[in-house]
């Protein structure tokens, strides 16, 4: 056999040994599109009772699978830039939290014990990870990781897979919606668009804490309805479900996933290309009130100065004219409109000065949505600087309103 023949035979053997899902992952990576593959066994693996992944950690795991591509099943390290994880955030502190969460989260599958008895196997998906430590104030660097032998085994055993969209994965605001999206993408590819699952199995698959949403009406409102609205807006399919009851109790759910028609697919592609700010308003079909820069009276420097003076006066005096030492501006970011109150007026002044003429309350809604739970941990100067930086970034990404 010639050298070329041996090389061709080796390539053929390698191709035959490569899992089907990994061959598809390699092909999608070569296309350079936003689509990527998640092996079916990884989609179907369930969380250990009482454990789940946060939305940010779930996204990071998806990015890891996307980055590893057709090599995810191999016993090799994989690498990714931190900038590809941060998505515009300046700091890397969240990356540490996400990596540690992935390390400590346990998954489970049915297995057999050494005696041949039914058993539950528990395992992690990430074996080891390395994070480069930045020099000075540089926000650069890479992370490196290896999947565990159990994760690689699941990938290698996967004959089916879910084809997912990167922008859709990063666009979800509910971890439950993202998990249900994965389940739907997998079943549509199998051409078995129905998923029938009991309530215990649903909780394990979506990672719903046993102590949360004990009443099914709460689970329907807080999990299923929110997941449906996000999936219908961002996915290439829609989802409906039917509840099976035993007496008055819901004991089983049958989900049905249906591919979108061409017009709806185009609308989804357009939505994924738009900025996430205002996505909820578009989903709920409410109007974004954007004022043109020429008509934005509040952008007048005189009004900004007036607002700042009002804030200073409010901080310096009580109603009886005595100095007020109890006022605490920037204790938390305002929950409502930026009109009344010390922090509200201060935040409005910053939004008017650095927001480029966009409606300040629109920017505030986008800020709350982007920050999520992290917003509760910010106060004082850090919160003020964070809000100012977001206003500047919002204007830089969108330009001036039309």
Tab-separated table of C-alpha atoms in Angstrom:
chain	number	residue	atom	x	y	z
A	1	UNK	CA	0.000	0.000	0.000
A	2	UNK	CA	1.396	3.408	-0.976
A	3	UNK	CA	1.827	6.269	1.464
A	4	UNK	CA	-1.065	8.194	-0.111
A	5	UNK	CA	-3.296	5.127	0.092
A	6	UNK	CA	-2.387	4.630	3.746
A	7	UNK	CA	-3.124	8.292	4.423
A	8	UNK	CA	-6.499	8.030	2.713
A	9	UNK	CA	-7.280	4.867	4.693
A	10	UNK	CA	-6.301	6.629	7.913
A	11	UNK	CA	-8.583	9.561	7.108
A	12	UNK	CA	-11.419	7.158	6.342
A	13	UNK	CA	-10.910	5.344	9.650
A	14	UNK	CA	-10.808	8.655	11.512
A	15	UNK	CA	-14.017	9.765	9.798
A	16	UNK	CA	-15.735	6.520	10.723
A	17	UNK	CA	-14.664	6.827	14.365
A	18	UNK	CA	-15.848	10.433	14.672
A	19	UNK	CA	-19.350	10.694	16.177
A	20	UNK	CA	-22.009	11.863	13.734
A	21	UNK	CA	-22.835	14.906	15.844
A	22	UNK	CA	-19.176	15.944	15.734
A	23	UNK	CA	-19.019	15.611	11.959
A	24	UNK	CA	-21.991	17.961	11.693
A	25	UNK	CA	-20.376	20.338	14.216
A	26	UNK	CA	-17.238	20.471	12.053
A	27	UNK	CA	-19.289	21.188	8.927
A	28	UNK	CA	-21.200	24.037	10.631
A	29	UNK	CA	-17.953	25.536	11.943
A	30	UNK	CA	-16.538	25.590	8.404
A	31	UNK	CA	-19.600	27.483	7.207
A	32	UNK	CA	-18.884	30.209	9.751
A	33	UNK	CA	-22.565	30.694	10.607
A	34	UNK	CA	-24.174	31.291	14.012
A	35	UNK	CA	-25.489	27.732	14.074
A	36	UNK	CA	-23.781	25.075	16.176
A	37	UNK	CA	-24.435	21.571	17.460
A	38	UNK	CA	-25.123	20.345	20.987
A	39	UNK	CA	-24.998	16.524	21.189
A	40	UNK	CA	-28.296	14.910	22.157
A	41	UNK	CA	-26.976	13.089	25.225
A	42	UNK	CA	-25.745	16.404	26.647
A	43	UNK	CA	-29.151	17.981	26.050
A	44	UNK	CA	-30.964	15.136	27.794
A	45	UNK	CA	-28.651	14.765	30.785
A	46	UNK	CA	-30.541	15.845	33.883
A	47	UNK	CA	-29.512	17.936	36.850
A	48	UNK	CA	-29.006	16.333	40.248
A	49	UNK	CA	-31.931	17.177	42.516
A	50	UNK	CA	-31.493	20.632	44.001
A	51	UNK	CA	-28.838	21.731	41.494
A	52	UNK	CA	-29.040	23.696	38.268
A	53	UNK	CA	-27.038	26.132	36.177
A	54	UNK	CA	-27.675	29.857	36.200
A	55	UNK	CA	-28.423	31.558	32.903
A	56	UNK	CA	-24.882	32.929	32.587
A	57	UNK	CA	-23.270	29.554	33.335
A	58	UNK	CA	-25.635	27.849	30.859
A	59	UNK	CA	-24.578	30.317	28.191
A	60	UNK	CA	-20.901	29.736	28.975
A	61	UNK	CA	-21.378	25.965	28.624
A	62	UNK	CA	-23.058	26.525	25.256
A	63	UNK	CA	-20.156	28.743	24.141
A	64	UNK	CA	-17.698	26.073	25.260
A	65	UNK	CA	-19.480	23.454	23.162
A	66	UNK	CA	-19.622	25.849	20.212
A	67	UNK	CA	-15.903	26.664	20.517
A	68	UNK	CA	-14.841	23.021	20.889
A	69	UNK	CA	-16.860	22.200	17.767
A	70	UNK	CA	-16.073	18.858	16.185
A	71	UNK	CA	-13.230	18.256	18.661
A	72	UNK	CA	-15.428	18.301	21.782
A	73	UNK	CA	-15.260	14.506	22.108
A	74	UNK	CA	-11.450	14.384	22.050
A	75	UNK	CA	-9.290	14.268	25.184
A	76	UNK	CA	-7.665	17.621	24.477
A	77	UNK	CA	-7.887	21.126	25.997
A	78	UNK	CA	-10.052	23.787	24.337
A	79	UNK	CA	-9.499	27.537	24.413
A	80	UNK	CA	-11.593	30.696	24.175
A	81	UNK	CA	-10.948	34.415	24.525
A	82	UNK	CA	-12.438	36.068	27.582
A	83	UNK	CA	-13.717	38.850	25.339
A	84	UNK	CA	-15.988	36.314	23.607
A	85	UNK	CA	-17.605	35.570	26.975
A	86	UNK	CA	-17.895	39.095	28.383
A	87	UNK	CA	-20.096	40.416	25.560
A	88	UNK	CA	-19.174	44.054	26.154
A	89	UNK	CA	-18.730	43.952	29.944
A	90	UNK	CA	-15.424	45.451	31.013
A	91	UNK	CA	-14.575	43.158	33.936
A	92	UNK	CA	-13.723	39.476	34.028
A	93	UNK	CA	-14.913	38.762	37.568
A	94	UNK	CA	-18.098	37.097	36.302
A	95	UNK	CA	-16.055	34.579	34.297
A	96	UNK	CA	-14.535	33.189	37.503
A	97	UNK	CA	-17.992	32.736	39.029
A	98	UNK	CA	-19.302	30.974	35.918
A	99	UNK	CA	-16.325	28.608	35.701
A	100	UNK	CA	-16.587	27.666	39.363
A	101	UNK	CA	-20.325	27.091	38.977
A	102	UNK	CA	-19.709	24.729	36.058
A	103	UNK	CA	-17.112	22.837	38.100
A	104	UNK	CA	-19.394	22.235	41.088
A	105	UNK	CA	-22.686	21.487	39.295
A	106	UNK	CA	-23.534	17.774	39.213
A	107	UNK	CA	-25.476	15.976	36.513
A	108	UNK	CA	-27.078	12.541	36.683
A	109	UNK	CA	-27.995	9.632	34.436
A	110	UNK	CA	-29.404	6.135	34.925
A	111	UNK	CA	-26.725	3.452	35.034
A	112	UNK	CA	-25.919	0.027	36.482
A	113	UNK	CA	-23.890	-0.679	39.606
A	114	UNK	CA	-20.993	-3.152	39.768
A	115	UNK	CA	-23.592	-5.780	40.786
A	116	UNK	CA	-25.774	-5.088	37.783
A	117	UNK	CA	-28.415	-3.249	39.834
A	118	UNK	CA	-30.121	-0.046	38.727
A	119	UNK	CA	-28.118	2.950	39.901
A	120	UNK	CA	-27.853	6.706	39.464
A	121	UNK	CA	-24.512	8.010	38.261
A	122	UNK	CA	-23.490	11.547	39.199
A	123	UNK	CA	-20.729	13.467	37.452
A	124	UNK	CA	-19.407	16.854	36.312
A	125	UNK	CA	-18.975	18.066	32.748
A	126	UNK	CA	-15.819	20.173	33.250
A	127	UNK	CA	-12.690	18.342	34.399
A	128	UNK	CA	-10.249	21.226	34.674
A	129	UNK	CA	-10.000	24.851	33.643
A	130	UNK	CA	-7.311	27.510	33.427
A	131	UNK	CA	-7.880	31.255	33.479
A	132	UNK	CA	-5.121	33.638	32.496
A	133	UNK	CA	-4.431	36.314	35.099
A	134	UNK	CA	-4.301	39.769	33.553
A	135	UNK	CA	-1.263	41.994	33.914
A	136	UNK	CA	-2.132	45.343	35.429
A	137	UNK	CA	-5.486	46.649	34.278
A	138	UNK	CA	-5.601	44.730	31.011
A	139	UNK	CA	-8.964	43.076	30.437
A	140	UNK	CA	-7.631	40.504	28.022
A	141	UNK	CA	-6.666	36.873	28.161
A	142	UNK	CA	-7.964	33.389	27.511
A	143	UNK	CA	-9.585	30.532	29.351
A	144	UNK	CA	-8.738	26.884	28.730
A	145	UNK	CA	-10.703	23.810	29.787
A	146	UNK	CA	-11.121	20.085	29.360
A	147	UNK	CA	-14.350	18.135	29.386
A	148	UNK	CA	-14.562	15.189	31.775
A	149	UNK	CA	-14.406	11.594	30.481
A	150	UNK	CA	-18.144	11.322	31.207
A	151	UNK	CA	-18.908	14.401	29.121
A	152	UNK	CA	-16.781	13.094	26.240
A	153	UNK	CA	-18.498	9.704	26.494
A	154	UNK	CA	-21.935	11.336	26.239
A	155	UNK	CA	-20.782	13.301	23.203
A	156	UNK	CA	-19.346	10.198	21.560
A	157	UNK	CA	-22.537	8.210	22.185
A	158	UNK	CA	-24.755	10.919	20.678
A	159	UNK	CA	-26.179	9.922	17.331
A	160	UNK	CA	-28.655	12.799	17.444
A	161	UNK	CA	-28.047	16.453	18.153
A	162	UNK	CA	-29.712	19.839	18.517
A	163	UNK	CA	-28.851	22.563	16.017
A	164	UNK	CA	-28.936	25.836	17.909
A	165	UNK	CA	-28.346	29.480	17.083
A	166	UNK	CA	-25.650	31.365	18.969
A	167	UNK	CA	-27.542	34.664	18.953
A	168	UNK	CA	-30.683	32.961	20.244
A	169	UNK	CA	-28.744	31.271	23.068
A	170	UNK	CA	-27.223	34.601	24.125
A	171	UNK	CA	-30.569	36.354	23.773
A	172	UNK	CA	-32.548	34.323	26.313
A	173	UNK	CA	-33.207	35.985	29.664
A	174	UNK	CA	-34.538	32.861	31.383
A	175	UNK	CA	-32.392	29.780	32.083
A	176	UNK	CA	-35.552	27.677	31.872
A	177	UNK	CA	-36.322	29.096	28.415
A	178	UNK	CA	-32.818	28.243	27.220
A	179	UNK	CA	-33.121	24.657	28.479
A	180	UNK	CA	-36.554	24.186	26.891
A	181	UNK	CA	-35.136	25.653	23.667
A	182	UNK	CA	-32.440	22.941	23.678
A	183	UNK	CA	-35.064	20.232	24.224
A	184	UNK	CA	-37.154	21.552	21.336
A	185	UNK	CA	-34.196	21.902	18.953
A	186	UNK	CA	-33.192	18.296	19.679
A	187	UNK	CA	-36.650	16.859	19.109
A	188	UNK	CA	-37.260	18.811	15.919
A	189	UNK	CA	-34.049	17.434	14.467
A	190	UNK	CA	-35.183	13.926	15.388
A	191	UNK	CA	-38.492	14.677	13.640
A	192	UNK	CA	-40.208	13.732	16.862
A	193	UNK	CA	-41.602	17.130	17.833
A	194	UNK	CA	-43.411	15.876	20.940
A	195	UNK	CA	-41.906	15.690	24.425
A	196	UNK	CA	-44.041	13.974	27.037
A	197	UNK	CA	-42.654	14.277	30.547
A	198	UNK	CA	-43.942	13.993	34.111
A	199	UNK	CA	-43.549	16.889	36.550
A	200	UNK	CA	-40.595	15.294	38.356
A	201	UNK	CA	-38.802	14.747	35.040
A	202	UNK	CA	-39.577	18.288	33.903
A	203	UNK	CA	-38.068	19.748	37.070
A	204	UNK	CA	-34.941	17.596	36.667
A	205	UNK	CA	-34.555	18.512	32.979
A	206	UNK	CA	-35.004	22.256	33.456
A	207	UNK	CA	-33.165	22.426	36.784
A	208	UNK	CA	-36.109	23.764	38.777
A	209	UNK	CA	-35.338	23.765	42.486
A	210	UNK	CA	-37.604	21.368	44.452
A	211	UNK	CA	-38.504	24.197	46.834
A	212	UNK	CA	-39.585	26.579	44.057
A	213	UNK	CA	-42.980	26.752	42.381
A	214	UNK	CA	-44.548	23.947	44.409
A	215	UNK	CA	-47.947	24.963	43.076
A	216	UNK	CA	-48.276	24.162	39.380
A	217	UNK	CA	-50.034	27.475	38.727
A	218	UNK	CA	-46.813	29.199	39.824
A	219	UNK	CA	-44.691	26.909	37.651
A	220	UNK	CA	-46.931	27.628	34.687
A	221	UNK	CA	-46.761	31.388	35.220
A	222	UNK	CA	-43.111	31.763	36.281
A	223	UNK	CA	-41.504	29.127	34.056
A	224	UNK	CA	-43.591	27.821	31.165
A	225	UNK	CA	-45.291	31.027	30.021
A	226	UNK	CA	-42.066	33.047	30.196
A	227	UNK	CA	-40.166	30.314	28.350
A	228	UNK	CA	-42.825	30.154	25.645
A	229	UNK	CA	-42.786	33.911	24.964
A	230	UNK	CA	-38.983	33.944	24.638
A	231	UNK	CA	-38.829	30.810	22.477
A	232	UNK	CA	-41.612	32.008	20.185
A	233	UNK	CA	-39.673	35.248	19.671
A	234	UNK	CA	-36.082	33.983	19.339
A	235	UNK	CA	-36.156	30.338	18.216
A	236	UNK	CA	-36.706	28.826	14.769
A	237	UNK	CA	-39.763	27.061	16.187
A	238	UNK	CA	-42.696	27.666	18.521
A	239	UNK	CA	-43.821	25.670	21.538
A	240	UNK	CA	-47.219	24.717	22.932
A	241	UNK	CA	-48.093	22.330	25.739
A	242	UNK	CA	-50.971	20.291	27.063
A	243	UNK	CA	-51.408	19.473	30.745
A	244	UNK	CA	-52.424	15.950	31.797
A	245	UNK	CA	-54.266	15.737	35.107
A	246	UNK	CA	-54.967	13.096	37.678
A	247	UNK	CA	-57.917	14.482	39.534
A	248	UNK	CA	-57.109	18.162	39.959
A	249	UNK	CA	-53.321	17.746	40.003
A	250	UNK	CA	-51.192	18.145	36.871
A	251	UNK	CA	-49.017	15.013	36.647
A	252	UNK	CA	-47.668	15.156	33.088
A	253	UNK	CA	-47.057	17.659	30.304
A	254	UNK	CA	-46.907	17.122	26.560
A	255	UNK	CA	-44.878	19.752	24.714
A	256	UNK	CA	-45.248	20.196	20.962
A	257	UNK	CA	-42.592	22.016	18.951
A	258	UNK	CA	-43.483	23.329	15.488
A	259	UNK	CA	-41.081	24.852	12.914
A	260	UNK	CA	-41.884	28.419	11.956
A	261	UNK	CA	-43.050	29.296	8.482
A	262	UNK	CA	-40.980	31.502	6.185
A	263	UNK	CA	-42.438	34.901	7.251
A	264	UNK	CA	-41.982	34.068	10.946
A	265	UNK	CA	-38.455	32.791	10.306
A	266	UNK	CA	-37.532	36.086	8.645
A	267	UNK	CA	-38.996	38.018	11.587
A	268	UNK	CA	-36.922	35.885	13.973
A	269	UNK	CA	-33.717	36.494	12.005
A	270	UNK	CA	-34.441	40.235	12.061
A	271	UNK	CA	-35.085	40.139	15.804
A	272	UNK	CA	-31.835	38.299	16.517
A	273	UNK	CA	-29.955	40.941	14.532
A	274	UNK	CA	-31.416	43.746	16.673
A	275	UNK	CA	-30.083	44.866	20.032
A	276	UNK	CA	-31.678	43.199	23.059
A	277	UNK	CA	-32.717	46.577	24.442
A	278	UNK	CA	-36.435	46.888	23.826
A	279	UNK	CA	-36.828	43.176	23.009
A	280	UNK	CA	-39.355	42.660	25.790
A	281	UNK	CA	-41.370	45.634	24.572
A	282	UNK	CA	-41.354	44.250	21.034
A	283	UNK	CA	-42.387	40.832	22.320
A	284	UNK	CA	-45.290	42.345	24.232
A	285	UNK	CA	-46.080	44.623	21.276
A	286	UNK	CA	-45.724	47.819	23.247
A	287	UNK	CA	-44.298	50.922	21.622
A	288	UNK	CA	-40.802	52.172	22.367
A	289	UNK	CA	-41.084	55.913	22.865
A	290	UNK	CA	-37.967	57.408	21.320
A	291	UNK	CA	-37.596	61.168	21.104
A	292	UNK	CA	-35.465	62.677	18.344
A	293	UNK	CA	-32.438	64.595	19.514
A	294	UNK	CA	-33.810	67.820	18.088
A	295	UNK	CA	-37.019	67.428	20.088
A	296	UNK	CA	-35.386	66.082	23.261
A	297	UNK	CA	-35.831	69.069	25.534
A	298	UNK	CA	-34.247	67.210	28.436
A	299	UNK	CA	-30.997	67.032	26.510
A	300	UNK	CA	-30.653	70.771	26.940
A	301	UNK	CA	-27.534	71.427	29.052
A	302	UNK	CA	-29.520	73.938	31.097
A	303	UNK	CA	-31.986	71.258	32.132
A	304	UNK	CA	-29.192	68.852	33.010
A	305	UNK	CA	-27.633	71.561	35.182
A	306	UNK	CA	-31.023	72.230	36.777
A	307	UNK	CA	-31.451	68.531	37.606
A	308	UNK	CA	-27.990	68.294	39.157
A	309	UNK	CA	-28.681	71.420	41.231
A	310	UNK	CA	-31.979	69.929	42.413
A	311	UNK	CA	-30.200	66.734	43.440
A	312	UNK	CA	-27.549	68.701	45.346
A	313	UNK	CA	-30.203	70.758	47.140
A	314	UNK	CA	-32.173	67.656	48.039
A	315	UNK	CA	-29.092	66.037	49.512
A	316	UNK	CA	-27.983	69.064	51.481
A	317	UNK	CA	-31.188	70.070	53.256
A	318	UNK	CA	-34.180	68.606	55.015
A	319	UNK	CA	-37.678	70.006	54.664
A	320	UNK	CA	-37.096	72.272	57.644
A	321	UNK	CA	-33.942	73.682	56.078
A	322	UNK	CA	-31.492	71.789	58.321
A	323	UNK	CA	-28.622	69.774	56.788
A	324	UNK	CA	-29.697	66.226	55.913
A	325	UNK	CA	-27.112	63.558	56.742
A	326	UNK	CA	-29.444	60.621	56.135
A	327	UNK	CA	-29.841	60.919	52.372
A	328	UNK	CA	-27.976	58.148	50.543
A	329	UNK	CA	-27.849	58.703	46.784
A	330	UNK	CA	-27.073	55.674	44.621
A	331	UNK	CA	-28.030	53.203	47.370
A	332	UNK	CA	-29.700	51.212	44.607
A	333	UNK	CA	-30.724	51.808	41.001
A	334	UNK	CA	-34.316	53.103	40.696
A	335	UNK	CA	-36.959	50.526	39.813
A	336	UNK	CA	-39.385	52.864	38.062
A	337	UNK	CA	-39.275	55.977	35.901
A	338	UNK	CA	-36.366	58.357	36.373
A	339	UNK	CA	-38.337	61.388	37.498
A	340	UNK	CA	-38.807	61.722	41.255
A	341	UNK	CA	-36.350	61.139	44.053
A	342	UNK	CA	-32.686	61.934	44.617
A	343	UNK	CA	-31.136	58.997	42.775
A	344	UNK	CA	-33.794	59.137	40.056
A	345	UNK	CA	-32.912	62.733	39.184
A	346	UNK	CA	-29.181	62.035	39.364
A	347	UNK	CA	-29.583	59.012	37.083
A	348	UNK	CA	-31.743	61.038	34.706
A	349	UNK	CA	-29.113	63.780	34.517
A	350	UNK	CA	-26.433	61.232	33.590
A	351	UNK	CA	-28.726	59.595	31.022
A	352	UNK	CA	-29.443	62.925	29.395
A	353	UNK	CA	-25.796	63.936	29.315
A	354	UNK	CA	-24.311	60.663	28.026
A	355	UNK	CA	-27.212	58.831	26.358
A	356	UNK	CA	-26.975	60.619	23.017
A	357	UNK	CA	-30.584	61.801	22.966
A	358	UNK	CA	-32.219	58.415	23.566
A	359	UNK	CA	-35.183	58.251	25.927
A	360	UNK	CA	-33.621	57.906	29.391
A	361	UNK	CA	-36.227	55.445	30.651
A	362	UNK	CA	-35.597	53.261	27.593
A	363	UNK	CA	-31.880	53.173	28.433
A	364	UNK	CA	-32.729	52.425	32.087
A	365	UNK	CA	-34.911	49.449	31.065
A	366	UNK	CA	-32.070	48.093	28.910
A	367	UNK	CA	-29.628	48.617	31.800
A	368	UNK	CA	-31.814	46.688	34.259
A	369	UNK	CA	-32.288	43.861	31.768
A	370	UNK	CA	-28.574	43.619	30.984
A	371	UNK	CA	-27.399	43.739	34.598
A	372	UNK	CA	-30.033	41.357	35.967
A	373	UNK	CA	-29.328	40.116	39.501
A	374	UNK	CA	-25.920	41.818	39.545
A	375	UNK	CA	-27.647	45.184	39.829
A	376	UNK	CA	-28.591	44.451	43.427
A	377	UNK	CA	-24.940	44.204	44.452
A	378	UNK	CA	-23.980	47.651	43.116
A	379	UNK	CA	-24.285	50.883	45.084
A	380	UNK	CA	-22.568	54.190	45.584
A	381	UNK	CA	-19.823	55.274	43.207
A	382	UNK	CA	-19.630	51.869	41.523
A	383	UNK	CA	-23.311	52.013	40.594
A	384	UNK	CA	-23.012	55.597	39.343
A	385	UNK	CA	-20.001	54.740	37.161
A	386	UNK	CA	-21.674	51.584	35.881
A	387	UNK	CA	-24.775	53.528	34.831
A	388	UNK	CA	-22.701	56.239	33.157
A	389	UNK	CA	-20.641	53.639	31.268
A	390	UNK	CA	-23.781	51.853	30.097
A	391	UNK	CA	-25.297	55.114	28.791
A	392	UNK	CA	-22.118	55.828	26.833
A	393	UNK	CA	-22.026	52.270	25.445
A	394	UNK	CA	-25.735	52.398	24.540
A	395	UNK	CA	-25.165	55.574	22.530
A	396	UNK	CA	-21.983	54.182	20.933
A	397	UNK	CA	-23.781	51.011	19.749
A	398	UNK	CA	-26.938	52.682	18.465
A	399	UNK	CA	-25.867	56.121	17.370
A	400	UNK	CA	-28.322	58.995	17.613
A	401	UNK	CA	-32.058	58.232	17.403
A	402	UNK	CA	-33.650	58.896	14.054
